[in-house]
Structure formats: C-alpha cells, structure tokens
Coordinates of N, CA and C (backbone and C1' of nucleotides) in Angstrom, one line a residue:
Chain A
M5 N -5.2 26.3 -10.9 CA -5.0 24.2 -10.8 C -4.2 24.3 -8.7
N6 N -5.2 23.6 -8.2 CA -4.5 23.8 -6.7 C -3.8 22.5 -6.4
D7 N -3.2 22.3 -5.4 CA -2.9 21.4 -5.0 C -3.4 19.8 -4.6
H8 N -4.2 19.9 -4.4 CA -5.3 18.7 -4.1 C -5.4 17.7 -5.7
I9 N -5.3 18.8 -6.7 CA -5.8 18.1 -7.9 C -4.0 17.5 -8.4
R10 N -3.3 18.7 -8.1 CA -2.2 18.6 -8.6 C -1.3 16.9 -7.9
R11 N -1.8 17.3 -6.3 CA -1.1 15.7 -5.9 C -1.6 14.8 -6.4
N12 N -3.1 14.7 -6.9 CA -3.8 13.4 -7.3 C -3.8 13.0 -8.6
M13 N -3.0 14.1 -9.6 CA -2.9 13.9 -10.8 C -2.0 12.5 -11.3
P14 N -2.7 11.5 -12.0 CA -1.9 10.4 -12.7 C -0.8 10.4 -13.0
L15 N 0.5 10.1 -12.7 CA 2.0 10.3 -13.4 C 2.9 9.3 -13.3
F16 N 3.2 8.7 -12.8 CA 4.1 7.7 -12.9 C 3.9 6.4 -12.8
P17 N 4.1 5.4 -13.4 CA 4.0 3.9 -13.7 C 4.8 3.2 -12.6
I18 N 4.1 2.1 -12.8 CA 4.8 1.1 -11.6 C 6.5 1.1 -11.5
S19 N 7.2 1.4 -12.2 CA 8.9 1.4 -12.4 C 9.2 2.5 -11.7
I20 N 9.0 3.9 -12.1 CA 9.2 4.7 -11.4 C 8.6 4.6 -9.8
V21 N 7.4 4.1 -9.8 CA 6.9 4.1 -8.0 C 8.0 2.9 -7.3
K22 N 8.4 2.1 -8.0 CA 9.3 1.0 -7.4 C 10.6 1.6 -7.2
K23 N 11.3 2.6 -7.8 CA 12.4 3.4 -7.2 C 12.3 4.3 -6.1
L24 N 11.0 5.1 -6.4 CA 10.9 5.7 -5.4 C 10.8 5.8 -4.1
T25 N 9.8 4.4 -4.2 CA 9.2 3.9 -2.4 C 10.4 2.5 -2.6
E26 N 11.2 2.2 -3.3 CA 12.1 0.7 -2.9 C 11.1 -0.1 -2.5
L27 N 10.1 -0.4 -2.9 CA 9.0 -1.3 -2.6 C 9.1 -2.4 -3.9
S28 N 8.8 -3.7 -4.1 CA 8.5 -4.7 -5.3 C 7.7 -4.1 -5.5
A29 N 7.6 -4.5 -6.8 CA 5.9 -4.2 -7.4 C 4.8 -4.5 -7.4
R30 N 5.4 -6.0 -6.7 CA 4.5 -7.1 -5.8 C 4.0 -6.5 -4.8
Q31 N 4.8 -6.2 -4.0 CA 4.3 -5.4 -2.8 C 3.1 -4.4 -3.5
I32 N 3.9 -3.4 -4.5 CA 3.1 -2.3 -4.6 C 1.5 -2.3 -5.2
R33 N 1.4 -3.7 -5.9 CA 0.3 -4.1 -6.5 C -0.6 -5.2 -5.4
Y34 N 0.4 -5.5 -4.4 CA -0.5 -6.2 -3.5 C -0.9 -5.2 -2.5
Y35 N -0.5 -4.1 -2.2 CA -1.5 -3.1 -1.3 C -2.2 -2.4 -1.9
E36 N -2.5 -2.5 -3.3 CA -3.5 -2.2 -4.0 C -4.7 -2.8 -3.8
E37 N -4.4 -4.1 -4.0 CA -5.1 -4.9 -4.1 C -6.5 -4.7 -2.6
Y38 N -4.9 -4.8 -1.7 CA -5.6 -4.2 -0.3 C -6.3 -3.6 -0.1
G39 N -6.3 -2.7 -0.9 CA -7.0 -0.7 -0.8 C -6.6 0.2 0.0
L40 N -5.3 -0.3 0.1 CA -4.4 0.9 0.5 C -4.0 2.4 -0.2
V41 N -4.1 1.8 -1.2 CA -4.1 2.9 -2.6 C -4.7 2.4 -3.8
F42 N -5.1 3.6 -4.6 CA -6.0 3.4 -6.0 C -5.6 4.1 -7.0
P43 N -4.4 3.4 -7.7 CA -3.9 4.2 -8.7 C -4.6 4.0 -10.2
S44 N -4.6 5.3 -10.9 CA -5.8 5.4 -11.9 C -5.4 4.2 -13.2
R45 N -6.1 3.9 -14.2 CA -5.6 3.0 -15.3 C -4.8 3.8 -16.6
T46 N -4.3 3.5 -17.2 CA -4.6 4.2 -18.4 C -5.2 3.6 -19.8
E47 N -5.4 3.4 -20.9 CA -6.1 2.8 -21.7 C -5.6 1.6 -21.8
G48 N -5.0 0.9 -21.5 CA -4.1 0.0 -21.6 C -4.0 -1.0 -20.5
N49 N -5.0 -1.0 -19.4 CA -4.8 -1.2 -18.0 C -3.5 -1.1 -17.7
Q50 N -2.8 -0.2 -17.7 CA -1.1 0.0 -16.7 C -1.5 0.9 -15.9
R51 N -1.4 0.3 -14.7 CA -1.2 1.7 -13.7 C -0.7 2.7 -13.7
L52 N -1.8 3.8 -13.0 CA -0.8 5.3 -13.1 C -1.0 5.9 -11.7
F53 N 0.2 5.9 -11.0 CA 0.0 6.5 -9.8 C 0.4 8.4 -9.5
S54 N -0.3 8.8 -8.6 CA -0.1 10.1 -8.4 C 0.6 10.5 -7.5
F55 N 1.6 11.7 -7.3 CA 2.1 12.2 -6.2 C 1.4 11.6 -4.6
N56 N 0.6 11.6 -4.6 CA -0.6 11.4 -3.3 C -0.2 9.8 -2.9
D57 N -0.9 9.1 -4.0 CA -0.4 7.2 -3.8 C 1.2 7.2 -3.5
V58 N 2.2 7.7 -4.2 CA 3.5 7.5 -3.7 C 3.6 7.6 -2.1
D59 N 3.1 9.2 -2.0 CA 3.2 9.2 -0.9 C 2.4 8.3 0.2
R60 N 1.4 7.9 0.0 CA 1.0 6.7 1.0 C 2.1 5.4 0.8
L61 N 2.2 5.1 -0.2 CA 3.1 3.9 -0.3 C 4.3 4.3 0.9
L62 N 4.8 5.1 0.7 CA 6.1 5.6 1.4 C 5.4 5.2 3.4
E63 N 4.3 6.2 3.4 CA 3.9 5.8 4.8 C 3.8 4.4 5.1
I64 N 3.4 3.6 4.1 CA 2.5 2.1 4.1 C 3.9 1.7 4.6
K65 N 5.0 1.8 4.0 CA 6.3 1.2 3.9 C 6.9 1.6 5.5
S66 N 6.8 2.8 6.2 CA 7.7 3.2 7.3 C 6.2 2.8 8.2
L67 N 5.1 2.1 8.4 CA 4.7 1.9 9.1 C 4.7 0.5 9.3
L68 N 5.0 -0.4 8.1 CA 5.4 -1.5 8.0 C 6.5 -1.9 9.1
E69 N 7.3 -0.8 8.6 CA 8.8 -1.4 9.8 C 9.0 -1.0 10.9
R70 N 7.6 0.0 11.5 CA 7.2 0.0 12.8 C 6.3 -0.8 13.3
G71 N 6.6 -1.9 12.4 CA 5.7 -3.3 12.9 C 4.4 -3.0 13.1
V72 N 3.6 -2.3 11.9 CA 2.0 -2.5 11.9 C 2.0 -2.7 10.9
N73 N 1.0 -3.8 10.7 CA 0.6 -4.7 9.3 C -0.5 -4.2 8.9
L74 N -0.6 -4.7 7.7 CA -1.9 -4.4 6.9 C -2.9 -3.9 7.3
Q75 N -3.7 -4.8 7.8 CA -4.9 -4.0 8.7 C -4.9 -3.3 9.3
G76 N -3.7 -3.2 10.0 CA -3.4 -1.8 11.3 C -3.5 -0.5 10.5
I77 N -3.0 -0.7 9.3 CA -2.6 0.3 8.2 C -4.0 0.9 7.4
R78 N -4.6 -0.4 7.3 CA -5.6 -0.2 7.0 C -7.0 1.0 7.9
E79 N -7.1 0.2 8.8 CA -7.6 1.5 9.8 C -7.2 2.8 10.1
I80 N -6.0 2.6 10.2 CA -5.3 4.2 10.3 C -5.4 5.1 9.6
F81 N -5.6 4.4 8.3 CA -5.7 5.2 7.0 C -7.3 5.8 6.9
L82 N -8.3 4.6 7.6 CA -9.4 5.1 7.7 C -10.1 6.2 8.8
L83 N -9.0 5.9 9.6 CA -9.1 7.0 10.8 C -9.0 8.7 10.4
R84 N -7.7 8.4 9.3 CA -7.2 9.5 9.2 C -8.7 10.7 7.9
E85 N -9.2 9.6 7.3 CA -10.0 10.1 6.2 C -11.3 10.2 6.9
H86 N -11.9 9.8 8.4 CA -12.4 10.2 8.7 C -12.3 11.6 9.4
N87 N -11.6 12.1 9.9 CA -11.2 13.1 10.6 C -10.2 14.2 9.6
T88 N -10.0 14.0 8.3 CA -9.2 14.7 7.5 C -10.1 15.3 6.4
S89 N -11.3 14.8 5.7 CA -12.2 15.4 5.1 C -13.1 16.6 6.0
K90 N -13.2 16.4 7.3 CA -13.6 17.4 8.0 C -13.1 18.8 8.1
T91 N -11.7 18.7 7.9 CA -10.7 19.6 8.2 C -10.4 20.3 6.8
A92 N -11.4 21.5 6.2 CA -11.3 21.8 4.8 C -10.6 23.2 5.0
G93 N -10.5 23.7 6.1 CA -9.9 24.8 6.9 C -8.3 24.7 6.1
P94 N -7.7 25.8 7.2 CA -6.1 25.7 7.2 C -5.0 24.7 7.6
P95 N -5.8 24.6 8.8 CA -4.8 23.4 9.4 C -5.0 22.1 9.3
M96 N -4.5 21.6 7.7 CA -4.7 20.6 7.3 C -3.4 19.7 7.5
R97 N -3.5 19.1 8.0 CA -2.3 18.0 8.7 C -1.9 17.1 7.4
R98 N -0.7 17.1 7.1 CA -0.4 16.1 6.1 C 0.7 15.1 6.6
D99 N 1.2 14.4 5.5 CA 2.1 13.0 6.1 C 1.9 12.5 7.3
G100 N 2.9 12.1 8.0 CA 2.7 10.5 9.5 C 2.7 11.9 10.5
D101 N 1.9 13.1 10.4 CA 2.0 13.9 11.7 C 0.6 13.7 12.3
L102 N -0.6 12.9 11.8 CA -1.4 12.9 12.2 C -0.9 11.6 13.4
T103 N -0.1 11.3 12.9 CA 0.3 9.7 13.9 C 0.6 9.9 15.5
D104 N 1.8 10.1 15.7 CA 2.3 10.2 16.6 C 1.2 10.3 17.8
L105 N 0.6 11.3 17.8 CA -0.5 11.4 19.1 C -1.6 10.8 18.8
E106 N -2.3 10.8 17.8 CA -3.7 9.6 17.5 C -3.3 8.5 17.5
L107 N -2.1 8.3 16.6 CA -2.0 6.9 16.1 C -1.6 6.0 17.6
R108 N -0.9 6.4 18.8 CA -0.7 5.9 20.0 C -1.7 5.7 20.3
R109 N -2.6 6.6 20.6 CA -3.9 6.5 21.2 C -4.5 5.4 20.7
H110 N -4.5 5.3 19.2 CA -5.4 4.2 18.5 C -4.6 2.9 18.6
L111 N -3.3 2.9 18.5 CA -2.6 1.3 18.4 C -3.1 0.7 19.8
K112 N -3.1 2.2 20.8 CA -3.2 1.2 22.3 C -4.3 0.6 22.5
N113 N -5.4 1.1 21.9 CA -6.7 0.5 21.9 C -6.8 -0.8 21.2
E114 N -5.9 -0.9 20.1 CA -6.2 -2.1 19.6 C -5.5 -3.1 20.4
L115 N -4.4 -2.7 21.0 CA -3.8 -3.8 21.6 C -4.9 -4.2 23.0
V116 N -5.8 -3.3 24.1 CA -6.8 -3.2 24.8 C -7.8 -4.3 24.0
Y117 N -8.0 -4.1 22.7 CA -9.3 -4.7 22.1 C -8.6 -6.0 22.2
T118 N -7.3 -6.3 21.2 CA -7.1 -7.7 21.3 C -7.1 -8.9 22.4
G119 N -6.4 -8.0 23.6 CA -6.4 -8.5 24.8 C -7.6 -9.1 25.0
K120 N -8.7 -8.1 24.9 CA -9.7 -8.8 25.4 C -10.7 -9.5 24.7
Y121 N -10.5 -9.6 23.3 CA -11.2 -10.5 22.4 C -10.3 -11.6 22.1
G122 N -8.8 -11.8 22.3 CA -8.1 -12.7 21.7 C -8.0 -12.7 20.2
R123 N -8.4 -11.6 19.4 CA -8.2 -11.4 18.0 C -6.7 -11.4 17.9
T124 N -6.3 -11.6 16.5 CA -5.1 -11.2 16.0 C -4.5 -10.2 16.3
S125 N -3.8 -10.2 16.9 CA -3.2 -8.2 17.3 C -3.1 -7.6 15.7
L126 N -3.4 -6.4 15.8 CA -2.9 -5.8 14.8 C -1.3 -5.0 15.1
I127 N -0.8 -5.2 16.2 CA 0.7 -5.0 16.2 C 1.6 -6.3 16.2
Q128 N 2.6 -5.7 15.6 CA 3.7 -7.0 15.9 C 4.8 -6.8 16.7
G129 N 4.9 -7.4 17.7 CA 6.2 -7.6 17.9 C 6.5 -5.9 19.0
Q130 N 7.5 -5.9 18.7 CA 8.3 -4.8 19.8 C 7.4 -3.8 19.7
L131 N 6.8 -3.3 18.6 CA 5.8 -2.0 18.7 C 4.9 -1.9 20.3
S132 N 4.6 -3.1 20.9 CA 3.9 -2.9 22.1 C 4.7 -2.5 23.5
R133 N 6.0 -2.7 23.0 CA 6.6 -1.9 23.5 C 6.6 -0.4 24.1
F134 N 6.0 0.0 23.1 CA 5.9 1.3 23.2 C 4.4 1.9 24.3
F135 N 4.1 1.1 24.6 CA 2.0 1.1 25.0 C 2.7 1.0 26.6
D136 N 3.6 0.7 27.3 CA 3.6 0.0 28.7 C 3.4 0.8 29.6
Chain B
dT24 P 15.5 -5.3 -24.7 O5' 14.5 -3.8 -24.1 C5' 13.3 -3.5 -25.1 C4' 12.6 -3.0 -24.3 C3' 12.6 -3.4 -22.2 O3' 12.5 -2.2 -21.6 C1' 10.3 -3.6 -23.2
dT25 P 12.6 -2.2 -20.1 O5' 10.8 -2.1 -19.3 C5' 10.2 -0.9 -19.9 C4' 8.6 -0.8 -19.6 C3' 8.7 -1.7 -18.2 O3' 7.9 -0.6 -17.7 C1' 7.4 -2.4 -19.6
dT26 P 7.4 -0.8 -16.4 O5' 5.9 -1.4 -16.0 C5' 4.7 -1.0 -16.5 C4' 3.7 -1.6 -16.8 C3' 3.2 -2.5 -15.9 O3' 2.0 -1.9 -15.0 C1' 3.5 -3.8 -17.1
dC27 P 0.9 -2.5 -14.5 O5' 0.4 -3.8 -15.1 C5' -0.6 -3.8 -16.1 C4' -1.5 -5.0 -16.4 C3' -1.8 -5.3 -14.5 O3' -2.6 -5.6 -14.5 C1' -0.4 -7.1 -15.8
dT28 P -3.7 -6.1 -13.1 O5' -3.6 -7.9 -13.4 C5' -4.5 -7.9 -14.7 C4' -4.9 -9.2 -14.8 C3' -5.0 -10.3 -12.9 O3' -6.4 -11.0 -13.0 C1' -3.2 -11.2 -14.0
dA29 P -6.9 -12.2 -11.9 O5' -6.0 -13.3 -12.2 C5' -6.1 -13.9 -13.2 C4' -4.9 -15.0 -13.2 C3' -5.3 -16.1 -11.7 O3' -5.5 -17.4 -11.9 C1' -3.2 -15.3 -11.9
dA30 P -6.1 -18.4 -10.6 O5' -4.4 -19.2 -10.2 C5' -3.7 -19.5 -11.5 C4' -2.3 -20.2 -11.2 C3' -2.4 -21.0 -9.8 O3' -1.7 -21.9 -9.5 C1' -1.1 -19.0 -9.2
dC31 P -1.7 -23.1 -8.7 O5' -0.5 -23.5 -8.3 C5' 0.6 -23.8 -9.2 C4' 1.9 -23.5 -8.4 C3' 2.2 -24.0 -7.1 O3' 3.6 -24.9 -7.1 C1' 2.5 -22.0 -6.5
dA32 P 3.5 -26.3 -6.8 O5' 5.0 -26.4 -7.5 C5' 5.6 -26.0 -8.7 C4' 7.0 -26.2 -8.5 C3' 7.4 -27.8 -8.4 O3' 8.3 -28.0 -9.4 C1' 8.5 -26.7 -7.2
Chain C
dT17 P 5.5 -7.5 2.5 O5' 6.5 -8.4 1.4 C5' 5.9 -9.4 1.3 C4' 7.2 -10.0 0.5 C3' 7.7 -9.5 -0.6 O3' 8.7 -9.4 -1.1 C1' 6.8 -12.0 -1.2
dG18 P 9.6 -9.8 -3.0 O5' 9.7 -10.7 -3.4 C5' 11.0 -11.5 -2.6 C4' 11.0 -12.8 -3.7 C3' 11.0 -12.7 -4.8 O3' 12.1 -13.4 -5.4 C1' 9.1 -14.0 -4.9
dT19 P 12.8 -13.1 -6.7 O5' 11.7 -14.6 -7.6 C5' 12.0 -15.7 -7.2 C4' 11.1 -16.2 -8.2 C3' 10.7 -15.8 -9.8 O3' 11.4 -16.9 -10.6 C1' 8.7 -15.9 -9.2
dT20 P 12.0 -16.9 -11.5 O5' 10.6 -17.7 -12.6 C5' 10.3 -18.6 -12.2 C4' 9.0 -18.8 -12.8 C3' 8.7 -18.5 -14.2 O3' 8.2 -19.3 -15.0 C1' 7.0 -17.2 -13.6
dA21 P 8.5 -19.7 -16.7 O5' 6.8 -19.8 -17.5 C5' 5.8 -21.0 -16.6 C4' 4.6 -20.4 -16.7 C3' 4.5 -19.9 -18.1 O3' 3.6 -20.6 -18.8 C1' 3.6 -18.0 -17.5
dG22 P 3.1 -21.0 -20.8 O5' 2.3 -19.5 -21.0 C5' 1.2 -19.8 -20.0 C4' 0.4 -18.1 -20.9 C3' 0.8 -18.1 -22.6 O3' -0.4 -17.6 -22.7 C1' 1.8 -16.3 -21.2
dG23 P -0.3 -17.5 -24.4 O5' -1.1 -15.5 -24.4 C5' -2.1 -15.6 -23.7 C4' -2.3 -14.0 -23.5 C3' -2.4 -13.1 -24.6 O3' -3.4 -12.1 -24.3 C1' -1.0 -12.1 -23.3
dA24 P -3.6 -11.4 -25.8 O5' -3.6 -9.6 -25.3 C5' -4.1 -9.4 -24.1 C4' -3.4 -7.9 -23.8 C3' -3.6 -6.8 -25.0 O3' -3.6 -5.5 -24.9 C1' -1.2 -7.1 -24.5

DNA sequence: TTTCTAACA
DNA sequence: TGTTAGGA
C-alpha cells in the first residue's frame, strides 16, 4: 500500500475535520460545493474525508488568510494538477511549496489580467502589495 | 447524537 | 458565513 492510496483513504467525518482545520462545517461543505475538495460518502450519505482532503482544506484556509479568494484558490489548485500529474518521478512537491515562486507569478498575472479587463480581482486587499 | 440539504428575521 | 428547520 503506497502513500497515494494511504493519503486518499476516506477516514474522518466532518466533526474530526472541523477540529483538525478549525473551519466551520458550513465552510467545509461550502468548499466542497465549490469544488475545492471532494470527500467520499458513506452509505448514509455522510462525508468521509481523506488525509489529502484535510490537507487541502488547511491550504485553503491558509490561502484565504493570505487574501486569496475561492476563485483564486480554485485556479491555483487547477494549475497544480496540471503540473503535478506529469511529475510522476521523485521530485514530487507537496504542500504549499509550489506556491511561493509559481504562485507569485500566477497571482501577478491575475493582477495584470484583471487590471486589463476590469474584472473582479482574484486578489483581495493587501496581497497586491507583494507584487509592486 | 451526528450529519445532511436547503434556505434566510 | 451563521443559523435553523426537518429528515435520515
């Protein structure tokens, strides 16, 4: 049994995830509805989160605190999936280490993009200061 | 008792 | 996001 299956094994109910992440059940369910996490379900339709799900939720929480909104987080996750799946080799980066360098480039582009087309910015408040 | 969905004084 | 109703 490798790490992958281990990290994705459905283990804890929302009550445990609440404690682990310090997020409200409302938030956890909302983030799922938004497509940021996809916990499996029990026969009784109750959510069962994997270690990976908890990890993602912690990252979501962290990014939200840094001023990134849900749409931004969604894109960050999409970007990671696009270049994490190709890395089947040894240097598989975990956690939020993708972030620093690539996240900065991405966020900066978002600022430029939103500035050009006047759409709702993906970045809120002070975060934009990191890119002057 | 815990969790689920849906909806909003 | 919080909170609550009503059911499983």
